[in-house]
XYZ file of C-alpha atoms in Angstrom:
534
model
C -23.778 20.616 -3.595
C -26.741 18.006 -3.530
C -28.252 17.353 -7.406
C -32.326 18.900 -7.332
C -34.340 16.269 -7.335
C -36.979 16.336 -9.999
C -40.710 17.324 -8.710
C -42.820 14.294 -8.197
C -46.466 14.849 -8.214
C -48.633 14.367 -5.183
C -50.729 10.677 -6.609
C -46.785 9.154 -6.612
C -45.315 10.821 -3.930
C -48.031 9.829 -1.316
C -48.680 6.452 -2.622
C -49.260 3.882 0.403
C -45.925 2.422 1.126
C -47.429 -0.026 3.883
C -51.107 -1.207 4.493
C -51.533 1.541 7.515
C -51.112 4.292 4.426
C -53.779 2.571 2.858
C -56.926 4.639 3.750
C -61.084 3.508 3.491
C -60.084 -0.499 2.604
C -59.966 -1.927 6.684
C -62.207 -4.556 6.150
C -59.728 -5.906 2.780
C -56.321 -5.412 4.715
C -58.203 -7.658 8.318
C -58.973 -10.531 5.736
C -55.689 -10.315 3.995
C -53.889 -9.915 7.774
C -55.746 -12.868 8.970
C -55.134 -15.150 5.637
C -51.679 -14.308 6.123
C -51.332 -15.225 9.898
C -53.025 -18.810 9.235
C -51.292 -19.411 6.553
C -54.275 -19.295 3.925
C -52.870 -17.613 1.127
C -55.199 -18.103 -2.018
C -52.629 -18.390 -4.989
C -54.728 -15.650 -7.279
C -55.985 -12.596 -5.961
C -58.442 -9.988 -7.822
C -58.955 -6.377 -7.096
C -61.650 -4.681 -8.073
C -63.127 -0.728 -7.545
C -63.059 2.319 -9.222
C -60.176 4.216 -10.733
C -57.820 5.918 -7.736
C -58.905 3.673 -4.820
C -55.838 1.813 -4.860
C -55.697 -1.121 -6.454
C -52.324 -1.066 -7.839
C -50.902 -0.115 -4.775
C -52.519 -2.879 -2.885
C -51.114 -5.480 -5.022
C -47.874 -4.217 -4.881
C -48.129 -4.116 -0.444
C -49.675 -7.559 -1.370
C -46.218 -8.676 -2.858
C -43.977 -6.408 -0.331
C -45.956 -8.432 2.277
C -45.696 -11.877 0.729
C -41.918 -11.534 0.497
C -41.007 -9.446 3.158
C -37.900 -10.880 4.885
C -37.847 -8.534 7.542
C -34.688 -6.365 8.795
C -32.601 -9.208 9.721
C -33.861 -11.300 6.741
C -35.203 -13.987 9.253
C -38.819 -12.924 8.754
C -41.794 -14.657 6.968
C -44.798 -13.340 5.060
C -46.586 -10.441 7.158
C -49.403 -7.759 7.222
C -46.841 -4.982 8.107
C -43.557 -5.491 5.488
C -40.582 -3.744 7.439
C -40.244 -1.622 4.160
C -36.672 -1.914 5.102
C -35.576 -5.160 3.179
C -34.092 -5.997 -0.044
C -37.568 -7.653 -1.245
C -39.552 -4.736 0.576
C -37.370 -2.231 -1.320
C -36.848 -3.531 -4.856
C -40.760 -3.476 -5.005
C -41.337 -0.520 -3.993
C -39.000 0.982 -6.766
C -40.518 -1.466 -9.330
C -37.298 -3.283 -10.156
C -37.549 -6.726 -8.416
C -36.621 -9.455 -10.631
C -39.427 -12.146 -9.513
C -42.596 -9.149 -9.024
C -43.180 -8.593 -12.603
C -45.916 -6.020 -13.670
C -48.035 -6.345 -16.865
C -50.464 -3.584 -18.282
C -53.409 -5.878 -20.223
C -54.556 -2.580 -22.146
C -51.216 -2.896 -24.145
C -50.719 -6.386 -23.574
C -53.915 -8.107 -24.874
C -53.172 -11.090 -26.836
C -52.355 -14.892 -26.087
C -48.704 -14.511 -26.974
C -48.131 -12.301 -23.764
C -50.399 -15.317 -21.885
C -48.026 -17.547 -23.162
C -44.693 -16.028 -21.605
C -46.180 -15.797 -18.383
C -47.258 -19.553 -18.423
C -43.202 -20.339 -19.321
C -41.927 -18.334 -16.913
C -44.437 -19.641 -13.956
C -42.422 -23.329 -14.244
C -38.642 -21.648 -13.062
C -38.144 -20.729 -9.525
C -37.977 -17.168 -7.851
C -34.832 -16.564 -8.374
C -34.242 -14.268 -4.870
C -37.783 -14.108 -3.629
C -40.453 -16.123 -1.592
C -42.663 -16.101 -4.054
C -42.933 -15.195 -8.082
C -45.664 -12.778 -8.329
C -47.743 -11.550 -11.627
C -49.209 -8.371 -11.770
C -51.721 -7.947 -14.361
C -53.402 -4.486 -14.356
C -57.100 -4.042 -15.898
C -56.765 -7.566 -16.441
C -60.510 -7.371 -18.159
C -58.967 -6.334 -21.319
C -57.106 -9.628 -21.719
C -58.909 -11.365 -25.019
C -60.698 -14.579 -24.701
C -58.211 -16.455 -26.270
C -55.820 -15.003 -23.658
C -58.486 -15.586 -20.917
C -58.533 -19.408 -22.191
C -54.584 -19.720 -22.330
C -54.579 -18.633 -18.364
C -57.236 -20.730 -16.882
C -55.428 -24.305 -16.075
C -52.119 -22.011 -15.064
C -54.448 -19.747 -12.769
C -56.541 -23.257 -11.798
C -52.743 -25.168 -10.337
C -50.044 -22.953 -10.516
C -47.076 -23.803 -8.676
C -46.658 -23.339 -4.910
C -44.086 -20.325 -5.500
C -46.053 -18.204 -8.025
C -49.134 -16.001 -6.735
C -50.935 -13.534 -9.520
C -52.537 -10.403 -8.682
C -54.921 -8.875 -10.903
C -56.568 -5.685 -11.056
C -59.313 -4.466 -12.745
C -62.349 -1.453 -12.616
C -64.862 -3.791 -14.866
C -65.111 -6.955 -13.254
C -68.446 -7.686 -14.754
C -66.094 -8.248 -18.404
C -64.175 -11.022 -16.868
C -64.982 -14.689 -16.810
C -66.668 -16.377 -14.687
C -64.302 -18.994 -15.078
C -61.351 -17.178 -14.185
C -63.334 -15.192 -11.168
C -64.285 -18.784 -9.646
C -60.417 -19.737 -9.523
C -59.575 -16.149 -7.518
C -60.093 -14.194 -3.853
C -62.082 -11.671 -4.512
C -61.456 -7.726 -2.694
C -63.535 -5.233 -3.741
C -61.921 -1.976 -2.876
C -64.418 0.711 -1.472
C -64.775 4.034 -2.585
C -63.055 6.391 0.270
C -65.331 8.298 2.053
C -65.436 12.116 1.405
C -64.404 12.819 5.463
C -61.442 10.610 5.216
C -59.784 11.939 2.270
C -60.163 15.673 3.708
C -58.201 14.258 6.695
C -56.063 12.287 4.390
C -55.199 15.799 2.184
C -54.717 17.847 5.331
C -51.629 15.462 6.157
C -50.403 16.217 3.004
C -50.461 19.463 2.456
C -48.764 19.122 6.097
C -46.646 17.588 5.428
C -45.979 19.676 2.278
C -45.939 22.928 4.671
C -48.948 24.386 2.452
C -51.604 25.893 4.061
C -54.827 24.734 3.356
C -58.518 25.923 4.465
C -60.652 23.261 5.767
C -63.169 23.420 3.518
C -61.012 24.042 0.339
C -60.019 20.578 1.182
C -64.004 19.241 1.495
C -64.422 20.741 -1.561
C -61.497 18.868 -3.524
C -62.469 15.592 -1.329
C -66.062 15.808 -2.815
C -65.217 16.403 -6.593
C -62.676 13.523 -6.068
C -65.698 11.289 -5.563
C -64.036 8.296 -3.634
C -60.378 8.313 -5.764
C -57.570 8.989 -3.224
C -55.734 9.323 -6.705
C -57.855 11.903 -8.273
C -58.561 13.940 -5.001
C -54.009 14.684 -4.961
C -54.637 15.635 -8.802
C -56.932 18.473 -7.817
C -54.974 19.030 -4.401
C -51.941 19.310 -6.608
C -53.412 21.770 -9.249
C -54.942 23.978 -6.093
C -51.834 24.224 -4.502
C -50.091 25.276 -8.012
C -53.314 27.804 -8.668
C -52.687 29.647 -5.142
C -49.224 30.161 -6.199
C -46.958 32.278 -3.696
C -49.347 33.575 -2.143
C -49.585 33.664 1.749
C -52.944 32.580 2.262
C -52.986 29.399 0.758
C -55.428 27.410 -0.786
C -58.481 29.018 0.008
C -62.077 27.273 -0.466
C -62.859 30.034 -3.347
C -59.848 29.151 -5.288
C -60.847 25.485 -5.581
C -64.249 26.552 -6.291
C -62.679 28.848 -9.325
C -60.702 26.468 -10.364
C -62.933 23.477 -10.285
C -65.759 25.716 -11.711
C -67.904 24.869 -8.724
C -70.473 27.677 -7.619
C -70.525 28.760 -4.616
C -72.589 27.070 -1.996
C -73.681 30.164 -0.352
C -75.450 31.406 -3.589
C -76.797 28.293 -4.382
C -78.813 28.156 -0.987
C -79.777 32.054 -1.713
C -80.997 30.503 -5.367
C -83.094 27.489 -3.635
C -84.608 29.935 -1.308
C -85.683 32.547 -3.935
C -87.012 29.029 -6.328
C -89.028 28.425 -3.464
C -90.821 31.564 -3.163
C -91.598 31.564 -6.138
C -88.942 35.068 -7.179
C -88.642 34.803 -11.018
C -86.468 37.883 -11.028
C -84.081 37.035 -8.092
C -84.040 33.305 -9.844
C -83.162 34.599 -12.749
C -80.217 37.704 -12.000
C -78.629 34.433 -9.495
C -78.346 32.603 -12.736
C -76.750 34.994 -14.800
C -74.465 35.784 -11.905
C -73.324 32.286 -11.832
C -72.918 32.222 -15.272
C -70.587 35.799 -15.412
C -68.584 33.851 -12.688
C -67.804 30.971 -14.817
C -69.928 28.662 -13.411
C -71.415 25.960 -15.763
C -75.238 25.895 -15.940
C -75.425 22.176 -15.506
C -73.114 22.810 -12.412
C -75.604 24.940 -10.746
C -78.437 22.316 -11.621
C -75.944 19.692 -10.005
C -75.842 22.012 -6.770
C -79.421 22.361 -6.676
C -79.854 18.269 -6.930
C -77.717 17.992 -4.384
C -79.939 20.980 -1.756
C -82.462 18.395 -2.759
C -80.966 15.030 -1.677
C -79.731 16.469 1.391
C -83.036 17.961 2.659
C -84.590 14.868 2.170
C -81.990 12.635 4.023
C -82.527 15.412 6.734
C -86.608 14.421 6.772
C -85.914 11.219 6.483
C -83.588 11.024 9.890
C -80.479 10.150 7.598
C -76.872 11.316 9.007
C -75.716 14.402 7.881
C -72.206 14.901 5.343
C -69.743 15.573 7.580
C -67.881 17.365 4.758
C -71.196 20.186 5.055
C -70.455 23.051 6.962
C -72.400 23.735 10.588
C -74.181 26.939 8.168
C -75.348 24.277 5.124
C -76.777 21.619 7.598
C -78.735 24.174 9.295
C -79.899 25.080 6.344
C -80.920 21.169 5.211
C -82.782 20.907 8.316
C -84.658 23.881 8.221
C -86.013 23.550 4.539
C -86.931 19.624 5.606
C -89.099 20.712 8.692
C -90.719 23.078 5.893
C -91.003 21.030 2.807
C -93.179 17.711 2.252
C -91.816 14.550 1.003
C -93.749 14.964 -2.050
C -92.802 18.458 -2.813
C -89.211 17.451 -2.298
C -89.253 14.325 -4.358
C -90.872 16.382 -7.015
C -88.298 19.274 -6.944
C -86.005 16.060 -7.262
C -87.646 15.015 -10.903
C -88.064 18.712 -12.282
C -84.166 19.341 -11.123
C -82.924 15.858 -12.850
C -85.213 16.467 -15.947
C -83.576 20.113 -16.346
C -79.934 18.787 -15.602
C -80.347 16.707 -18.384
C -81.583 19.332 -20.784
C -79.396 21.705 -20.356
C -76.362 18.591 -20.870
C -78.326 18.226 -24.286
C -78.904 21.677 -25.006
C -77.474 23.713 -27.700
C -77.675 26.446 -25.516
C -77.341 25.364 -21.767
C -77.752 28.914 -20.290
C -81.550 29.590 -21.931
C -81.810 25.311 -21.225
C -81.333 25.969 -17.102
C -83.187 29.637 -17.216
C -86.341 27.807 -18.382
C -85.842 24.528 -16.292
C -85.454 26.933 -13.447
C -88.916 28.655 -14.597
C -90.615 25.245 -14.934
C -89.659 24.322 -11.356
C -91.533 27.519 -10.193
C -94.546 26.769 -12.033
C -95.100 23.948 -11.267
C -94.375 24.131 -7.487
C -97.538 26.487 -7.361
C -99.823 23.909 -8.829
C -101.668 21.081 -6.813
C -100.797 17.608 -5.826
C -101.143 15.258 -8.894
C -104.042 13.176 -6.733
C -105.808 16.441 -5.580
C -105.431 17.991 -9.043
C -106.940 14.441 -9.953
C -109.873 15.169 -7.932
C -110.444 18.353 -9.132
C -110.675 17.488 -12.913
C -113.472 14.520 -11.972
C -115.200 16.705 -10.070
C -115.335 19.647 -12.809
C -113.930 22.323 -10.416
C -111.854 25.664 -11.715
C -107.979 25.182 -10.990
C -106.969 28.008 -8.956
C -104.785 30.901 -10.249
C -102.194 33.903 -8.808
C -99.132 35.179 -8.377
C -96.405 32.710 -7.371
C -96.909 32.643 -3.213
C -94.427 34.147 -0.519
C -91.429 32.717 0.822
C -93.444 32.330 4.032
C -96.259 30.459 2.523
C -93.638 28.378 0.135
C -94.760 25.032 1.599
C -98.598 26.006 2.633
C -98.544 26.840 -1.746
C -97.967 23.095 -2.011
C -101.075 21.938 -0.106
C -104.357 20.913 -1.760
C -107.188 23.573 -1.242
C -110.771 22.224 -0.217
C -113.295 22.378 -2.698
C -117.068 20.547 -2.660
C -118.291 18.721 -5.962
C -120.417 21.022 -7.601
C -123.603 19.079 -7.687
C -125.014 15.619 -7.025
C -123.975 13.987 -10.170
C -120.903 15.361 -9.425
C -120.247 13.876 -5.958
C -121.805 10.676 -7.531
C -118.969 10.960 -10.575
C -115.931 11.288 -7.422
C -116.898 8.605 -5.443
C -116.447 5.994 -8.941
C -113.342 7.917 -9.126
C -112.437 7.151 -5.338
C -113.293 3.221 -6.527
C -116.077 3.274 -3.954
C -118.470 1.631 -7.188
C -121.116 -0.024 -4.753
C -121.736 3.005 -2.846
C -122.006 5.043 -6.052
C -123.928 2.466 -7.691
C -126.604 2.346 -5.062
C -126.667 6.277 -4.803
C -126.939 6.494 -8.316
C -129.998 4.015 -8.743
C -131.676 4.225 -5.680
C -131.632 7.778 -3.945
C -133.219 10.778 -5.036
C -131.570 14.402 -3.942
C -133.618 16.294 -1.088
C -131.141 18.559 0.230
C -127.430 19.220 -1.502
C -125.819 22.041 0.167
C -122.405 20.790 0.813
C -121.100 19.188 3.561
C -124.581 18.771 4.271
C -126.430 16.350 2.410
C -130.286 14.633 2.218
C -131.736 12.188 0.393
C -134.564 9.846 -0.454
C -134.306 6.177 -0.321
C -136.607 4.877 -3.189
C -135.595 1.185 -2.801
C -134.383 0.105 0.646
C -131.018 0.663 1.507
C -128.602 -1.262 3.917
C -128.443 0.246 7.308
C -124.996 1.611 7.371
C -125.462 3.061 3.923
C -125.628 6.996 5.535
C -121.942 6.498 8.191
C -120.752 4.370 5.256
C -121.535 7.669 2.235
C -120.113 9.885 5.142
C -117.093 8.395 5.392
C -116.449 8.018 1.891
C -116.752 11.833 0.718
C -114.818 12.967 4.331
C -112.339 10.582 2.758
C -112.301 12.165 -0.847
C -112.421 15.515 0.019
C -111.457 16.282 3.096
C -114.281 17.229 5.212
C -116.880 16.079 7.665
C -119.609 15.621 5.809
C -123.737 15.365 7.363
C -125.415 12.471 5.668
C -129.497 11.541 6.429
C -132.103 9.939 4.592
C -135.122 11.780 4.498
C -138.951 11.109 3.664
C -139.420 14.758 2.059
C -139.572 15.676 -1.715
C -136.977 14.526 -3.963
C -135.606 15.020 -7.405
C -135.568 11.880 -9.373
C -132.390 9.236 -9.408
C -129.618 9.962 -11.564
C -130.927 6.707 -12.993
C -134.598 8.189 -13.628
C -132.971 10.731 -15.300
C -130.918 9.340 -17.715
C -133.959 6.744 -18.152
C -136.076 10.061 -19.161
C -133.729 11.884 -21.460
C -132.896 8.742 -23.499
C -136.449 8.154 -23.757
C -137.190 11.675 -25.145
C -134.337 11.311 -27.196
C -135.738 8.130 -28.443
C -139.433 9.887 -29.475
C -137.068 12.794 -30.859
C -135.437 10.088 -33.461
C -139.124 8.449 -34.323
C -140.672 11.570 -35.094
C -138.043 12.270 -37.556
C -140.027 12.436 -41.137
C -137.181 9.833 -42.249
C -137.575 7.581 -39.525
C -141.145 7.668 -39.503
C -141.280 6.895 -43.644
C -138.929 3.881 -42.893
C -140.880 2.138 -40.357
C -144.157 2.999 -42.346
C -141.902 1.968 -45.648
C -141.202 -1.374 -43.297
C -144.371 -2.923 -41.661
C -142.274 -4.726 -38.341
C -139.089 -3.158 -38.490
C -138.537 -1.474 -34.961
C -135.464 0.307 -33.780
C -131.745 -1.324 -33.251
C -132.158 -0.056 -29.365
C -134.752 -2.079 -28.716
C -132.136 -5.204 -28.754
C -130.077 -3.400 -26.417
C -130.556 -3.242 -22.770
C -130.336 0.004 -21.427
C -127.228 0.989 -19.818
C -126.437 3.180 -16.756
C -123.270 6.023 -16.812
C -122.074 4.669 -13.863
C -121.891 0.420 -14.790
């Protein structure tokens, strides 16, 4: 009776054994293939990407491929190792005598440097070539950095070292300059789904589609990470005959469900504090993390504004979700969007912070319906220079969600007014001259008359039409007229400083001083009189 062989999990068992297993890194295994077919083999290689793309793995098919004898041990260095060899076999098992491996988190110092610079002057002893592994090779000390440079600078024609690393940015320049660089990609969330539904395949599991999305997307680009999860989901369904089912994953992971996240964007958008509010709390009964659900949200967000913007859709979305996308980005502005995008990020980062995260996302949730209702920042500008109300109401209705957004059209309330908008619109010549030189005849909004009472360039009427249609909206009816007029907003100012003026002489203590004084006169009359608008 055969001995049970012990369980090996998924990240080992399914680790690339040739360079076709090795999935998302094409344009790294062409440059290798090529190097290798014109004989251009750099004598240091560094790998560099984020944990679980494969790094290890790719230096060790980097030293199956180097010494790869092929099955009738005639063969030379090649892209596709037979895997059937002595060389290609000892590697792969991790007990070849000239591919030695060294982990630089527990070996750090410049005594381990200096074994590898002794052993670099022998021979392979049954190999093509004596090859140095060196994984997160940025945790080497400087001394030890030092120690490897004129080694890694002229090594000898038989020795090749591989390093591998996820912070490149903490190794030398020095010792970057003397390797090939191959910065391994993150994997794509489409071709680790494909890559998982082999495997649970081949592992006779069954497996829904989207279940395997779902593990592909919280893997976030690790091919190592993403069997983890698959591994855990396929020990959380158990014996049971349907599998590993999309809700499982999302129970397990502690992801909410998409379905009633799209429910919860609608309801935010329509302003339904109660609806809001019970889809919270049934997240949070679920399991779900608040700061998850803020995540979700974000990510609503991002994907109805790639959808405006003509970006490509996930493929790991369902047909349901990018309908969905599409619809709210043929409803929703970019600036609505891009501010549902600050309020969301703001929140998610208060409720990480937050003693209590639940009451954190409740009122970051509340803050994103508020503020949704009120106007955009530059109309709400407009509105507080030209002394208008801000509306008020209850929060509008799904149907008018994105009509809420848009800036209602209000009319200064009076000449000085308009006058105080256009310096606000930086149109200061046009304001200046109005200011100085007209007096009002008619100001019944968007109609509009006045009185030259200097002369005024000829285009001065289309040019003050334009300007208000411009700040607020409207066609506006601009003349200059000959009838009665009220004085300039210059006159006027002129007038009520001068009766302030008489109002400060006729005080009894002013009037004792200057009698007190024979010549003294007022500080004002040193000062030239100044305008509001200059």
């Amino acid at each position: 009776m055969a001995e049970a062989q012990p369980y090996r999990v998924l990240a080992r068992k399914y680790r690339p054994q040739s360079f076709d297993q090795l999935i998302g890194q094409d344009a790294m295994v062409r440059t290798l293939g090529n190097a290798i077919k014109r004989d251009r083999l750099a004598h240091a290689f560094l790998l560099t990407g984020v944990r679980g793309v494969g790094k290890t793995s790719t230096a060790r098919l980097i030293a199956k491929a180097l010494n790869c004898i092929g099955p009738d041990g005639q063969g030379g260095p090649t892209i596709a190792p037979c895997g059937v060899c002595e060389p290609c076999i000892a590697i792969a098992e991790g007990r070849h005598i000239d591919v030695i491996e060294m982990d630089a988190a527990s070996h750090t110092g410049i005594d381990d440097i200096r074994e590898i610079i002794e052993a670099v002057r022998y021979a392979a002893v049954s190999a093509r070539y004596k090859i140095h592994i060196i994984d997160e090779v940025h945790m080497l000390s400087k001394p030890a950095f030092n120690g490897l440079l004129k080694t890694l600078e002229e090594p000898p024609p038989h020795v090749k070292f591989l390093f591998a690393t996820t912070e490149v940015n903490k190794i030398p320049v020095t010792v970057l300059s003397r390797c090939q660089r191959f910065d391994l990609k993150r994997i794509p969330s489409e071709l680790l789904a494909g890559h998982f539904g082999h495997v649970v395949e081949a592992e006779h599991v069954e497996a829904e589609p989207e279940a395997l999305a779902l593990i592909a997307r919280a893997a976030e680009g690790s091919a190592r990470d993403g069997l983890s999860i698959l591994d855990q989901a396929i020990a959380h369904a158990g014996m049971g005959d349907g599998g590993v089912t999309a809700d499982q994953v999302r129970e397990m992971l502690g992801l909410s469900d998409r379905g009633a996240i799209r429910r919860l964007f609608g309801d935010l958008l329509a302003g339904d504090v109660p609806a809001v509010l019970a889809s919270l709390q049934s997240q949070h009964d679920l399991g779900v993390e608040p700061a998850a659900v803020l995540r979700a949200l974000l990510e609503i967000v991002h994907g109805a504004t790639r959808a405006k913007a003509g970006g490509a859709a996930d493929p790991a979305l369902s047909a349901e979700e990018r309908e969905a996308l599409a619809d709210w980005a043929s409803r929703l502005g970019f600036a609505t969007l891009h501010r549902l995008w600050q309020l969301l990020l703001r929140g998610h980062e208060e409720v990480q912070r937050a003693p209590q995260p639940r009451e954190a996302a409740e009122m970051a949730l509340l803050r994103l319906i508020h503020a949704s209702q009120l106007p955009d920042p530059g109309d709400l500008a407009r509105r507080l220079q030209s002394g208008e109300a801000m509306p008020a109401g209850p929060p509008a209705p799904a149907s008018a969600a994105a009509e809420a957004q848009a800036p209602m059209l209000r009319y200064p309330a009076d000449f000085r007014t308009m006058h105080d908008l256009l310096v606000a619109e930086r149109k200061q010549l046009l304001a200046q001259m109005l200011h100085d030189f007209t007096g009002v005849v008619r100001y019944d909004p968007p109609t509009l008359a006045i009185r030259p009472l200097k002369p005024l360039p000829g285009d001065f009427a289309r040019d003050l039409g334009a300007a208000l249609k411009a700040a607020t909206g409207s066609l506006w009816d601009v003349t200059l007229s000959d009838g009665p007029a009220e004085p300039s907003l210059l006159e006027t100012e002129q007038a009520a400083e001068a009766a302030a003026r008489d109002a400060i002489l006729a005080t009894p203590v002013v009037a004792a001083t200057l009698e007190a004084f024979p010549g003294a006169k007022p500080i004002w009359d040193e000062i030239e009189p100044r305008s509001i608008s200059r």
